[in-house]
Amino acid sequence: MTPNETAREQIKTAGAAAGLNRETIERLLNIDREVHASLPVRMDSGGLRFFSAYRVEHNNWRGPYKGGIRWHEKVDIDEVRALAIWMTLKCAIAGIPMGGGKGGVVVNPKELSVGEKERLARAWAKAFADIIGPKKDVPAPDVNTTSAEMDWIEDEFSKITGDKSGAVITGKSVPNGGSLGRDKATARGGMLVLEALRERLELPAGARVAVQGFGNAGGTFARLASEAGYKIVAVSDSKGAVANLNGLNLAAIEAHKRENGTLVGAPDAEAVEDVLAVDCDLLIPAALENSIREDNVGGVKAKVILELANGPTTREADEILQSRGVLIVPDSLANSGGVTVSYFEWEQNTTNAKWTAEEVDAKLQEKMKAAAEEMWKTHEELAVPLRVAAHVVAMRRLAEVAPAI
Ligand code: NAD
C-alpha cells in the first residue's frame, strides 16, 4: 500500500469507528486543492535547473492549512497527499485550530550549495505566494528543510506581498520570529506523550530504547530520553546503525557523526545491520514512511512503538503488530509537538507577542497531556487500537465543524 492508500484506509476505518456518516467520511477523503509547480533555479555553474514542487491542501475546516515542506529526491505527489491528510488529523488530535497541508520539492539538497538552496527556497515562495499566507496556508520545515529555508521563504513572501508579520511560515529562526522551543518541539512532544502514558504502556523504569533516524526528531528524542533516564541501546541514520545493549554514549555518537558524517565507528558502539531488530522495550521510528513493513516486522522485538516519523508503519505491518499485542502510539499524536509549537509561533507572530521558553513548554505540556488522555480514553471506550482511537478523536472534532455545502 502506498502512504496515500494507507492514509485513506485510516480515514475509512476511523470514520466507521467514530460512527460518522458516509458523506462526512467522503468529505474527509477529499483533497481541497493541489498545486504543481516547476521551479527554475540558477545553479552555481551558471546553468539553469528545474525542480518539481507540490503543495497539497487537504482540509481547512478547523483553520488555515498547515504542514511542512519536504526536500527529498524521492518525494512524490502520492506521499505529499498522505502527509497532508495526516496533518489534518494531527492538528485535530493536538487540539490546535489548523488544518492539513504539505509541500514537497524533488531535490537532493546534499548536492546543492547554500546559495543554490537559497535560490530554490525563494523560487518556492514565488511559485506558491498566491496560495500560502497567515490565514490561508502556513508551511513549516520537514525532512531536509530547516529554519534557514523558512527564513528565505518568509523574506521572499514579505517582498512579494508586503506582509511582514512572519506568520506565513513557521519554524523560522528565533531572531526572525521563530518560537523558542520549536527546534526540540517534536521530540519534546513525543517525550511528553510517553511520560503521560508510560505506566499504561507498562514500560519499565530505564526502559531500553532504539531510535531509527538521527535527525531533528530522532536525534533530539534520543538526547531527551537519555536525559530522562531511558537507556538508548541503538540509533541509526541513512548511512548505518550502531548498538550497545549496555547503553550508548550519545555525546560521543553526536561528536563522531559531526566529524565523520556517520554514526558508524563511534566509540563503544557496535555496527548493526538493522536498528529495528535490536532487542529493546521501546522502538522509535524517526526517519521516513514505510520503514516497518511486512518483510521486516518479524524482527521487531519492542513491545511499544512510538512513531515520531510520519507513516513509518505500513498497514500490513500495523496489523501484524496488533495481533502480537504491540502497542503503537501513532504518529498523529506522538509527533504532534512539532506542529503544536508551530501553531504557538504563528500565534505569537499574529499577536506580536514573544513567549518565554518556559511558557512554550508549559503550553505544550498541557496540549500533549490532554491529547494523550483523550486518545487513551477513546481507546478504552471503543476497544480500538491507539491509532484508530487518535483518528476517531480527530475526525469527531472535524465533523463537529464541517461547513454546510
Ligand atoms: P531530518 O532530515 O532532520 O532527519 C531524518 C533522519 O532520518 C536523518 O538522520 C537521516 O539520516 C535518517 N534516515 C533517512 N533514511 C533512513 C533510513 N533508511 N534508515 C535510518 N535512518 C534514515 O528529518 P526530521 O525532521 O527529523 O524528520 C524525520 C521524520 O519525523 C519524518 O517522517 C518527518 O515527517 C517527521 N516529523 C518531523 C517533525 C519535525 O518537526 N522535524 C515534525 C513531525 C514529524
mmCIF file of N, CA and C in Angstrom, residues 45-161:
data_model
loop_
_atom_site.group_PDB
_atom_site.id
_atom_site.type_symbol
_atom_site.label_atom_id
_atom_site.label_comp_id
_atom_site.label_asym_id
_atom_site.label_seq_id
_atom_site.Cartn_x
_atom_site.Cartn_y
_atom_site.Cartn_z
ATOM 1 N N SER A 45 27.039 26.840 -11.344
ATOM 2 C CA SER A 45 27.778 26.640 -12.598
ATOM 3 C C SER A 45 27.361 27.637 -13.674
ATOM 4 N N GLY A 46 26.256 28.356 -13.429
ATOM 5 C CA GLY A 46 25.722 29.282 -14.427
ATOM 6 C C GLY A 46 24.552 28.680 -15.182
ATOM 7 N N GLY A 47 24.419 27.357 -15.122
ATOM 8 C CA GLY A 47 23.320 26.672 -15.828
ATOM 9 C C GLY A 47 22.001 26.817 -15.072
ATOM 10 N N LEU A 48 20.911 26.415 -15.742
ATOM 11 C CA LEU A 48 19.574 26.501 -15.143
ATOM 12 C C LEU A 48 19.061 25.090 -14.890
ATOM 13 N N ARG A 49 18.462 24.870 -13.690
ATOM 14 C CA ARG A 49 17.801 23.578 -13.449
ATOM 15 C C ARG A 49 16.372 23.834 -13.015
ATOM 16 N N PHE A 50 15.503 22.877 -13.324
ATOM 17 C CA PHE A 50 14.090 22.991 -12.927
ATOM 18 C C PHE A 50 13.782 21.900 -11.911
ATOM 19 N N PHE A 51 13.154 22.267 -10.799
ATOM 20 C CA PHE A 51 12.814 21.297 -9.753
ATOM 21 C C PHE A 51 11.292 21.204 -9.633
ATOM 22 N N SER A 52 10.779 19.968 -9.630
ATOM 23 C CA SER A 52 9.331 19.785 -9.455
ATOM 24 C C SER A 52 8.961 20.045 -8.009
ATOM 25 N N ALA A 53 7.841 20.735 -7.810
ATOM 26 C CA ALA A 53 7.397 21.035 -6.448
ATOM 27 C C ALA A 53 5.885 20.892 -6.352
ATOM 28 N N TYR A 54 5.420 20.556 -5.141
ATOM 29 C CA TYR A 54 3.981 20.365 -4.914
ATOM 30 C C TYR A 54 3.553 21.072 -3.641
ATOM 31 N N ARG A 55 2.311 21.520 -3.623
ATOM 32 C CA ARG A 55 1.676 21.903 -2.366
ATOM 33 C C ARG A 55 0.296 21.266 -2.373
ATOM 34 N N VAL A 56 0.015 20.487 -1.353
ATOM 35 C CA VAL A 56 -1.290 19.833 -1.244
ATOM 36 C C VAL A 56 -2.016 20.432 -0.045
ATOM 37 N N GLU A 57 -3.246 20.883 -0.289
ATOM 38 C CA GLU A 57 -4.078 21.421 0.790
ATOM 39 C C GLU A 57 -5.245 20.466 0.986
ATOM 40 N N HIS A 58 -5.214 19.745 2.085
ATOM 41 C CA HIS A 58 -6.232 18.700 2.268
ATOM 42 C C HIS A 58 -7.531 19.233 2.859
ATOM 43 N N ASN A 59 -7.443 19.902 4.011
ATOM 44 C CA ASN A 59 -8.686 20.290 4.697
ATOM 45 C C ASN A 59 -8.424 21.494 5.601
ATOM 46 N N ASN A 60 -9.345 22.472 5.600
ATOM 47 C CA ASN A 60 -9.154 23.672 6.447
ATOM 48 C C ASN A 60 -10.381 23.977 7.302
ATOM 49 N N TRP A 61 -11.145 22.951 7.661
ATOM 50 C CA TRP A 61 -12.339 23.206 8.467
ATOM 51 C C TRP A 61 -12.004 23.812 9.824
ATOM 52 N N ARG A 62 -10.856 23.402 10.397
ATOM 53 C CA ARG A 62 -10.520 23.875 11.752
ATOM 54 C C ARG A 62 -9.602 25.095 11.741
ATOM 55 N N GLY A 63 -9.075 25.473 10.558
ATOM 56 C CA GLY A 63 -8.173 26.618 10.499
ATOM 57 C C GLY A 63 -7.328 26.539 9.238
ATOM 58 N N PRO A 64 -6.383 27.490 9.073
ATOM 59 C CA PRO A 64 -5.560 27.502 7.854
ATOM 60 C C PRO A 64 -4.844 26.165 7.643
ATOM 61 N N TYR A 65 -4.628 25.800 6.374
ATOM 62 C CA TYR A 65 -3.850 24.585 6.077
ATOM 63 C C TYR A 65 -2.491 24.730 6.747
ATOM 64 N N LYS A 66 -1.959 23.637 7.267
ATOM 65 C CA LYS A 66 -0.673 23.715 7.973
ATOM 66 C C LYS A 66 0.113 22.456 7.657
ATOM 67 N N GLY A 67 1.371 22.608 7.299
ATOM 68 C CA GLY A 67 2.193 21.405 7.055
ATOM 69 C C GLY A 67 3.527 21.753 6.442
ATOM 70 N N GLY A 68 4.488 20.891 6.677
ATOM 71 C CA GLY A 68 5.877 21.153 6.295
ATOM 72 C C GLY A 68 6.151 21.046 4.807
ATOM 73 N N ILE A 69 7.373 21.436 4.467
ATOM 74 C CA ILE A 69 7.858 21.316 3.083
ATOM 75 C C ILE A 69 9.030 20.341 3.119
ATOM 76 N N ARG A 70 8.881 19.250 2.394
ATOM 77 C CA ARG A 70 9.908 18.211 2.374
ATOM 78 C C ARG A 70 10.773 18.364 1.132
ATOM 79 N N TRP A 71 12.081 18.367 1.300
ATOM 80 C CA TRP A 71 13.001 18.361 0.160
ATOM 81 C C TRP A 71 13.635 16.982 0.114
ATOM 82 N N HIS A 72 13.286 16.226 -0.912
ATOM 83 C CA HIS A 72 13.842 14.863 -0.990
ATOM 84 C C HIS A 72 13.805 14.413 -2.434
ATOM 85 N N GLU A 73 14.823 13.678 -2.840
ATOM 86 C CA GLU A 73 14.877 13.288 -4.253
ATOM 87 C C GLU A 73 13.770 12.313 -4.634
ATOM 88 N N LYS A 74 13.196 11.628 -3.619
ATOM 89 C CA LYS A 74 12.155 10.633 -3.951
ATOM 90 C C LYS A 74 10.756 11.108 -3.588
ATOM 91 N N VAL A 75 10.611 12.360 -3.168
ATOM 92 C CA VAL A 75 9.264 12.797 -2.765
ATOM 93 C C VAL A 75 8.353 12.793 -3.995
ATOM 94 N N ASP A 76 7.110 12.305 -3.816
ATOM 95 C CA ASP A 76 6.174 12.339 -4.945
ATOM 96 C C ASP A 76 4.797 12.792 -4.452
ATOM 97 N N ILE A 77 3.913 13.035 -5.395
ATOM 98 C CA ILE A 77 2.626 13.650 -5.053
ATOM 99 C C ILE A 77 1.789 12.737 -4.151
ATOM 100 N N ASP A 78 1.929 11.417 -4.351
ATOM 101 C CA ASP A 78 1.179 10.468 -3.532
ATOM 102 C C ASP A 78 1.578 10.614 -2.057
ATOM 103 N N GLU A 79 2.889 10.730 -1.849
ATOM 104 C CA GLU A 79 3.398 10.861 -0.490
ATOM 105 C C GLU A 79 2.944 12.197 0.122
ATOM 106 N N VAL A 80 2.985 13.262 -0.679
ATOM 107 C CA VAL A 80 2.611 14.577 -0.152
ATOM 108 C C VAL A 80 1.116 14.607 0.198
ATOM 109 N N ARG A 81 0.307 13.915 -0.601
ATOM 110 C CA ARG A 81 -1.131 13.830 -0.269
ATOM 111 C C ARG A 81 -1.326 13.153 1.082
ATOM 112 N N ALA A 82 -0.623 12.031 1.273
ATOM 113 C CA ALA A 82 -0.766 11.304 2.544
ATOM 114 C C ALA A 82 -0.336 12.195 3.702
ATOM 115 N N LEU A 83 0.776 12.870 3.531
ATOM 116 C CA LEU A 83 1.295 13.713 4.619
ATOM 117 C C LEU A 83 0.321 14.854 4.930
ATOM 118 N N ALA A 84 -0.358 15.363 3.898
ATOM 119 C CA ALA A 84 -1.343 16.436 4.113
ATOM 120 C C ALA A 84 -2.545 15.907 4.897
ATOM 121 N N ILE A 85 -2.998 14.716 4.549
ATOM 122 C CA ILE A 85 -4.135 14.110 5.281
ATOM 123 C C ILE A 85 -3.746 13.907 6.747
ATOM 124 N N TRP A 86 -2.540 13.397 6.958
ATOM 125 C CA TRP A 86 -2.104 13.161 8.348
ATOM 126 C C TRP A 86 -2.003 14.474 9.118
ATOM 127 N N MET A 87 -1.655 15.567 8.437
ATOM 128 C CA MET A 87 -1.591 16.865 9.133
ATOM 129 C C MET A 87 -2.980 17.284 9.625
ATOM 130 N N THR A 88 -4.007 17.058 8.807
ATOM 131 C CA THR A 88 -5.370 17.416 9.231
ATOM 132 C C THR A 88 -5.725 16.677 10.520
ATOM 133 N N LEU A 89 -5.431 15.364 10.520
ATOM 134 C CA LEU A 89 -5.759 14.552 11.695
ATOM 135 C C LEU A 89 -4.922 14.994 12.906
ATOM 136 N N LYS A 90 -3.649 15.280 12.641
ATOM 137 C CA LYS A 90 -2.725 15.630 13.712
ATOM 138 C C LYS A 90 -3.128 16.936 14.405
ATOM 139 N N CYS A 91 -3.458 17.954 13.609
ATOM 140 C CA CYS A 91 -3.845 19.229 14.213
ATOM 141 C C CYS A 91 -5.118 19.057 15.037
ATOM 142 N N ALA A 92 -6.014 18.202 14.539
ATOM 143 C CA ALA A 92 -7.275 18.000 15.273
ATOM 144 C C ALA A 92 -7.028 17.246 16.574
ATOM 145 N N ILE A 93 -6.213 16.197 16.548
ATOM 146 C CA ILE A 93 -5.969 15.463 17.808
ATOM 147 C C ILE A 93 -5.196 16.337 18.794
ATOM 148 N N ALA A 94 -4.275 17.159 18.275
ATOM 149 C CA ALA A 94 -3.499 18.028 19.175
ATOM 150 C C ALA A 94 -4.357 19.172 19.720
ATOM 151 N N GLY A 95 -5.521 19.383 19.119
ATOM 152 C CA GLY A 95 -6.424 20.429 19.611
ATOM 153 C C GLY A 95 -5.984 21.822 19.222
ATOM 154 N N ILE A 96 -5.369 21.969 18.045
ATOM 155 C CA ILE A 96 -4.977 23.312 17.594
ATOM 156 C C ILE A 96 -5.826 23.704 16.382
ATOM 157 N N PRO A 97 -6.107 24.998 16.231
ATOM 158 C CA PRO A 97 -7.040 25.430 15.181
ATOM 159 C C PRO A 97 -6.357 25.586 13.822
ATOM 160 N N MET A 98 -5.889 24.482 13.294
ATOM 161 C CA MET A 98 -5.204 24.481 11.998
ATOM 162 C C MET A 98 -5.721 23.291 11.194
ATOM 163 N N GLY A 99 -5.576 23.381 9.873
ATOM 164 C CA GLY A 99 -5.972 22.285 9.000
ATOM 165 C C GLY A 99 -4.749 21.521 8.528
ATOM 166 N N GLY A 100 -4.906 20.803 7.409
ATOM 167 C CA GLY A 100 -3.809 19.946 6.958
ATOM 168 C C GLY A 100 -3.340 20.258 5.556
ATOM 169 N N GLY A 101 -2.029 20.438 5.402
ATOM 170 C CA GLY A 101 -1.421 20.629 4.090
ATOM 171 C C GLY A 101 -0.019 20.056 4.107
ATOM 172 N N LYS A 102 0.622 20.018 2.979
ATOM 173 C CA LYS A 102 2.019 19.551 2.935
ATOM 174 C C LYS A 102 2.649 19.983 1.631
ATOM 175 N N GLY A 103 3.974 20.141 1.647
ATOM 176 C CA GLY A 103 4.687 20.517 0.424
ATOM 177 C C GLY A 103 5.850 19.587 0.171
ATOM 178 N N GLY A 104 6.246 19.512 -1.086
ATOM 179 C CA GLY A 104 7.402 18.688 -1.419
ATOM 180 C C GLY A 104 8.166 19.295 -2.579
ATOM 181 N N VAL A 105 9.487 19.133 -2.547
ATOM 182 C CA VAL A 105 10.324 19.518 -3.686
ATOM 183 C C VAL A 105 11.210 18.316 -4.012
ATOM 184 N N VAL A 106 11.223 17.937 -5.292
ATOM 185 C CA VAL A 106 12.032 16.784 -5.692
ATOM 186 C C VAL A 106 13.467 17.258 -5.896
ATOM 187 N N VAL A 107 14.291 17.022 -4.880
ATOM 188 C CA VAL A 107 15.678 17.513 -4.919
ATOM 189 C C VAL A 107 16.505 16.729 -3.902
ATOM 190 N N ASN A 108 17.769 16.523 -4.235
ATOM 191 C CA ASN A 108 18.686 16.006 -3.225
ATOM 192 C C ASN A 108 19.486 17.201 -2.701
ATOM 193 N N PRO A 109 19.082 17.754 -1.549
ATOM 194 C CA PRO A 109 19.710 19.007 -1.098
ATOM 195 C C PRO A 109 21.192 18.846 -0.783
ATOM 196 N N LYS A 110 21.618 17.593 -0.558
ATOM 197 C CA LYS A 110 23.049 17.387 -0.263
ATOM 198 C C LYS A 110 23.916 17.775 -1.463
ATOM 199 N N GLU A 111 23.294 17.824 -2.657
ATOM 200 C CA GLU A 111 24.054 18.191 -3.861
ATOM 201 C C GLU A 111 24.069 19.700 -4.104
ATOM 202 N N LEU A 112 23.336 20.462 -3.264
ATOM 203 C CA LEU A 112 23.222 21.910 -3.501
ATOM 204 C C LEU A 112 24.142 22.707 -2.580
ATOM 205 N N SER A 113 24.675 23.815 -3.099
ATOM 206 C CA SER A 113 25.419 24.745 -2.246
ATOM 207 C C SER A 113 24.404 25.568 -1.451
ATOM 208 N N VAL A 114 24.890 26.327 -0.473
ATOM 209 C CA VAL A 114 23.979 27.167 0.326
ATOM 210 C C VAL A 114 23.267 28.176 -0.583
ATOM 211 N N GLY A 115 24.017 28.752 -1.526
ATOM 212 C CA GLY A 115 23.413 29.731 -2.438
ATOM 213 C C GLY A 115 22.317 29.091 -3.288
ATOM 214 N N GLU A 116 22.552 27.878 -3.754
ATOM 215 C CA GLU A 116 21.539 27.189 -4.571
ATOM 216 C C GLU A 116 20.303 26.868 -3.727
ATOM 217 N N LYS A 117 20.530 26.492 -2.470
ATOM 218 C CA LYS A 117 19.382 26.208 -1.585
ATOM 219 C C LYS A 117 18.558 27.479 -1.392
ATOM 220 N N GLU A 118 19.241 28.593 -1.203
ATOM 221 C CA GLU A 118 18.514 29.857 -1.002
ATOM 222 C C GLU A 118 17.694 30.188 -2.252
ATOM 223 N N ARG A 119 18.292 30.025 -3.430
ATOM 224 C CA ARG A 119 17.537 30.352 -4.660
ATOM 225 C C ARG A 119 16.357 29.405 -4.853
ATOM 226 N N LEU A 120 16.537 28.138 -4.432
ATOM 227 C CA LEU A 120 15.429 27.184 -4.535
ATOM 228 C C LEU A 120 14.292 27.583 -3.579
ATOM 229 N N ALA A 121 14.660 27.945 -2.351
ATOM 230 C CA ALA A 121 13.627 28.350 -1.372
ATOM 231 C C ALA A 121 12.868 29.583 -1.869
ATOM 232 N N ARG A 122 13.609 30.533 -2.438
ATOM 233 C CA ARG A 122 12.958 31.753 -2.929
ATOM 234 C C ARG A 122 12.067 31.451 -4.140
ATOM 235 N N ALA A 123 12.532 30.516 -4.979
ATOM 236 C CA ALA A 123 11.704 30.122 -6.132
ATOM 237 C C ALA A 123 10.416 29.457 -5.646
ATOM 238 N N TRP A 124 10.515 28.687 -4.547
ATOM 239 C CA TRP A 124 9.329 28.033 -3.978
ATOM 240 C C TRP A 124 8.329 29.104 -3.530
ATOM 241 N N ALA A 125 8.847 30.107 -2.824
ATOM 242 C CA ALA A 125 7.959 31.173 -2.323
ATOM 243 C C ALA A 125 7.264 31.887 -3.485
ATOM 244 N N LYS A 126 8.028 32.169 -4.558
ATOM 245 C CA LYS A 126 7.422 32.861 -5.712
ATOM 246 C C LYS A 126 6.316 32.005 -6.329
ATOM 247 N N ALA A 127 6.587 30.704 -6.459
ATOM 248 C CA ALA A 127 5.621 29.821 -7.126
ATOM 249 C C ALA A 127 4.337 29.670 -6.320
ATOM 250 N N PHE A 128 4.459 29.694 -4.969
ATOM 251 C CA PHE A 128 3.287 29.382 -4.149
ATOM 252 C C PHE A 128 2.741 30.600 -3.379
ATOM 253 N N ALA A 129 3.290 31.805 -3.675
ATOM 254 C CA ALA A 129 2.888 33.002 -2.911
ATOM 255 C C ALA A 129 1.378 33.246 -2.957
ATOM 256 N N ASP A 130 0.741 32.861 -4.041
ATOM 257 C CA ASP A 130 -0.702 33.114 -4.162
ATOM 258 C C ASP A 130 -1.532 32.256 -3.224
ATOM 259 N N ILE A 131 -1.039 31.075 -2.908
ATOM 260 C CA ILE A 131 -1.900 30.183 -2.100
ATOM 261 C C ILE A 131 -1.507 30.132 -0.631
ATOM 262 N N ILE A 132 -0.246 30.505 -0.298
ATOM 263 C CA ILE A 132 0.121 30.494 1.127
ATOM 264 C C ILE A 132 -0.199 31.859 1.749
ATOM 265 N N GLY A 133 -0.165 31.925 3.069
ATOM 266 C CA GLY A 133 -0.467 33.181 3.763
ATOM 267 C C GLY A 133 -0.929 32.873 5.175
ATOM 268 N N PRO A 134 -0.795 33.827 6.095
ATOM 269 C CA PRO A 134 -1.102 33.573 7.511
ATOM 270 C C PRO A 134 -2.502 33.028 7.765
ATOM 271 N N LYS A 135 -3.467 33.446 6.935
ATOM 272 C CA LYS A 135 -4.844 32.964 7.172
ATOM 273 C C LYS A 135 -5.252 31.915 6.151
ATOM 274 N N LYS A 136 -4.310 31.547 5.256
ATOM 275 C CA LYS A 136 -4.668 30.605 4.186
ATOM 276 C C LYS A 136 -3.961 29.265 4.353
ATOM 277 N N ASP A 137 -2.645 29.300 4.320
ATOM 278 C CA ASP A 137 -1.864 28.057 4.314
ATOM 279 C C ASP A 137 -0.482 28.408 4.867
ATOM 280 N N VAL A 138 -0.095 27.733 5.943
ATOM 281 C CA VAL A 138 1.108 28.113 6.701
ATOM 282 C C VAL A 138 2.107 26.946 6.695
ATOM 283 N N PRO A 139 3.097 26.978 5.800
ATOM 284 C CA PRO A 139 4.073 25.880 5.760
ATOM 285 C C PRO A 139 5.045 25.892 6.946
ATOM 286 N N ALA A 140 5.926 24.908 6.956
ATOM 287 C CA ALA A 140 6.880 24.716 8.068
ATOM 288 C C ALA A 140 7.995 23.803 7.553
ATOM 289 N N PRO A 141 9.016 23.532 8.374
ATOM 290 C CA PRO A 141 10.060 22.602 7.910
ATOM 291 C C PRO A 141 9.597 21.143 7.953
ATOM 292 N N ASP A 142 10.203 20.328 7.174
ATOM 293 C CA ASP A 142 10.042 18.870 7.258
ATOM 294 C C ASP A 142 11.414 18.282 6.902
ATOM 295 N N VAL A 143 11.426 17.064 6.427
ATOM 296 C CA VAL A 143 12.701 16.401 6.152
ATOM 297 C C VAL A 143 13.556 17.278 5.225
ATOM 298 N N ASN A 144 14.791 17.520 5.641
ATOM 299 C CA ASN A 144 15.803 18.271 4.883
ATOM 300 C C ASN A 144 15.534 19.765 4.734
ATOM 301 N N THR A 145 14.571 20.296 5.454
ATOM 302 C CA THR A 145 14.428 21.758 5.463
ATOM 303 C C THR A 145 14.538 22.242 6.913
ATOM 304 N N THR A 146 15.104 23.425 7.070
ATOM 305 C CA THR A 146 15.414 23.940 8.411
ATOM 306 C C THR A 146 14.945 25.396 8.511
ATOM 307 N N SER A 147 15.327 26.042 9.605
ATOM 308 C CA SER A 147 14.945 27.446 9.789
ATOM 309 C C SER A 147 15.529 28.320 8.667
ATOM 310 N N ALA A 148 16.659 27.929 8.101
ATOM 311 C CA ALA A 148 17.257 28.750 7.036
ATOM 312 C C ALA A 148 16.304 28.840 5.840
ATOM 313 N N GLU A 149 15.769 27.689 5.404
ATOM 314 C CA GLU A 149 14.842 27.698 4.255
ATOM 315 C C GLU A 149 13.577 28.484 4.611
ATOM 316 N N MET A 150 13.105 28.328 5.876
ATOM 317 C CA MET A 150 11.881 29.039 6.290
ATOM 318 C C MET A 150 12.118 30.552 6.246
ATOM 319 N N ASP A 151 13.299 30.984 6.712
ATOM 320 C CA ASP A 151 13.616 32.423 6.714
ATOM 321 C C ASP A 151 13.641 32.966 5.282
ATOM 322 N N TRP A 152 14.229 32.214 4.348
ATOM 323 C CA TRP A 152 14.287 32.682 2.957
ATOM 324 C C TRP A 152 12.873 32.782 2.362
ATOM 325 N N ILE A 153 12.054 31.766 2.665
ATOM 326 C CA ILE A 153 10.683 31.788 2.118
ATOM 327 C C ILE A 153 9.908 32.974 2.707
ATOM 328 N N GLU A 154 10.067 33.177 4.006
ATOM 329 C CA GLU A 154 9.362 34.294 4.668
ATOM 330 C C GLU A 154 9.801 35.624 4.055
ATOM 331 N N ASP A 155 11.103 35.757 3.845
ATOM 332 C CA ASP A 155 11.633 37.016 3.301
ATOM 333 C C ASP A 155 11.077 37.266 1.891
ATOM 334 N N GLU A 156 11.094 36.227 1.071
ATOM 335 C CA GLU A 156 10.603 36.367 -0.308
ATOM 336 C C GLU A 156 9.106 36.691 -0.306
ATOM 337 N N PHE A 157 8.356 35.988 0.557
ATOM 338 C CA PHE A 157 6.903 36.222 0.639
ATOM 339 C C PHE A 157 6.629 37.663 1.074
ATOM 340 N N SER A 158 7.407 38.170 2.037
ATOM 341 C CA SER A 158 7.155 39.536 2.520
ATOM 342 C C SER A 158 7.462 40.550 1.415
ATOM 343 N N LYS A 159 8.472 40.252 0.571
ATOM 344 C CA LYS A 159 8.771 41.178 -0.540
ATOM 345 C C LYS A 159 7.632 41.175 -1.563
ATOM 346 N N ILE A 160 7.065 40.000 -1.801
ATOM 347 C CA ILE A 160 6.004 39.890 -2.820
ATOM 348 C C ILE A 160 4.704 40.528 -2.321
ATOM 349 N N THR A 161 4.369 40.285 -1.035
ATOM 350 C CA THR A 161 3.033 40.664 -0.552
ATOM 351 C C THR A 161 3.036 41.869 0.386
#
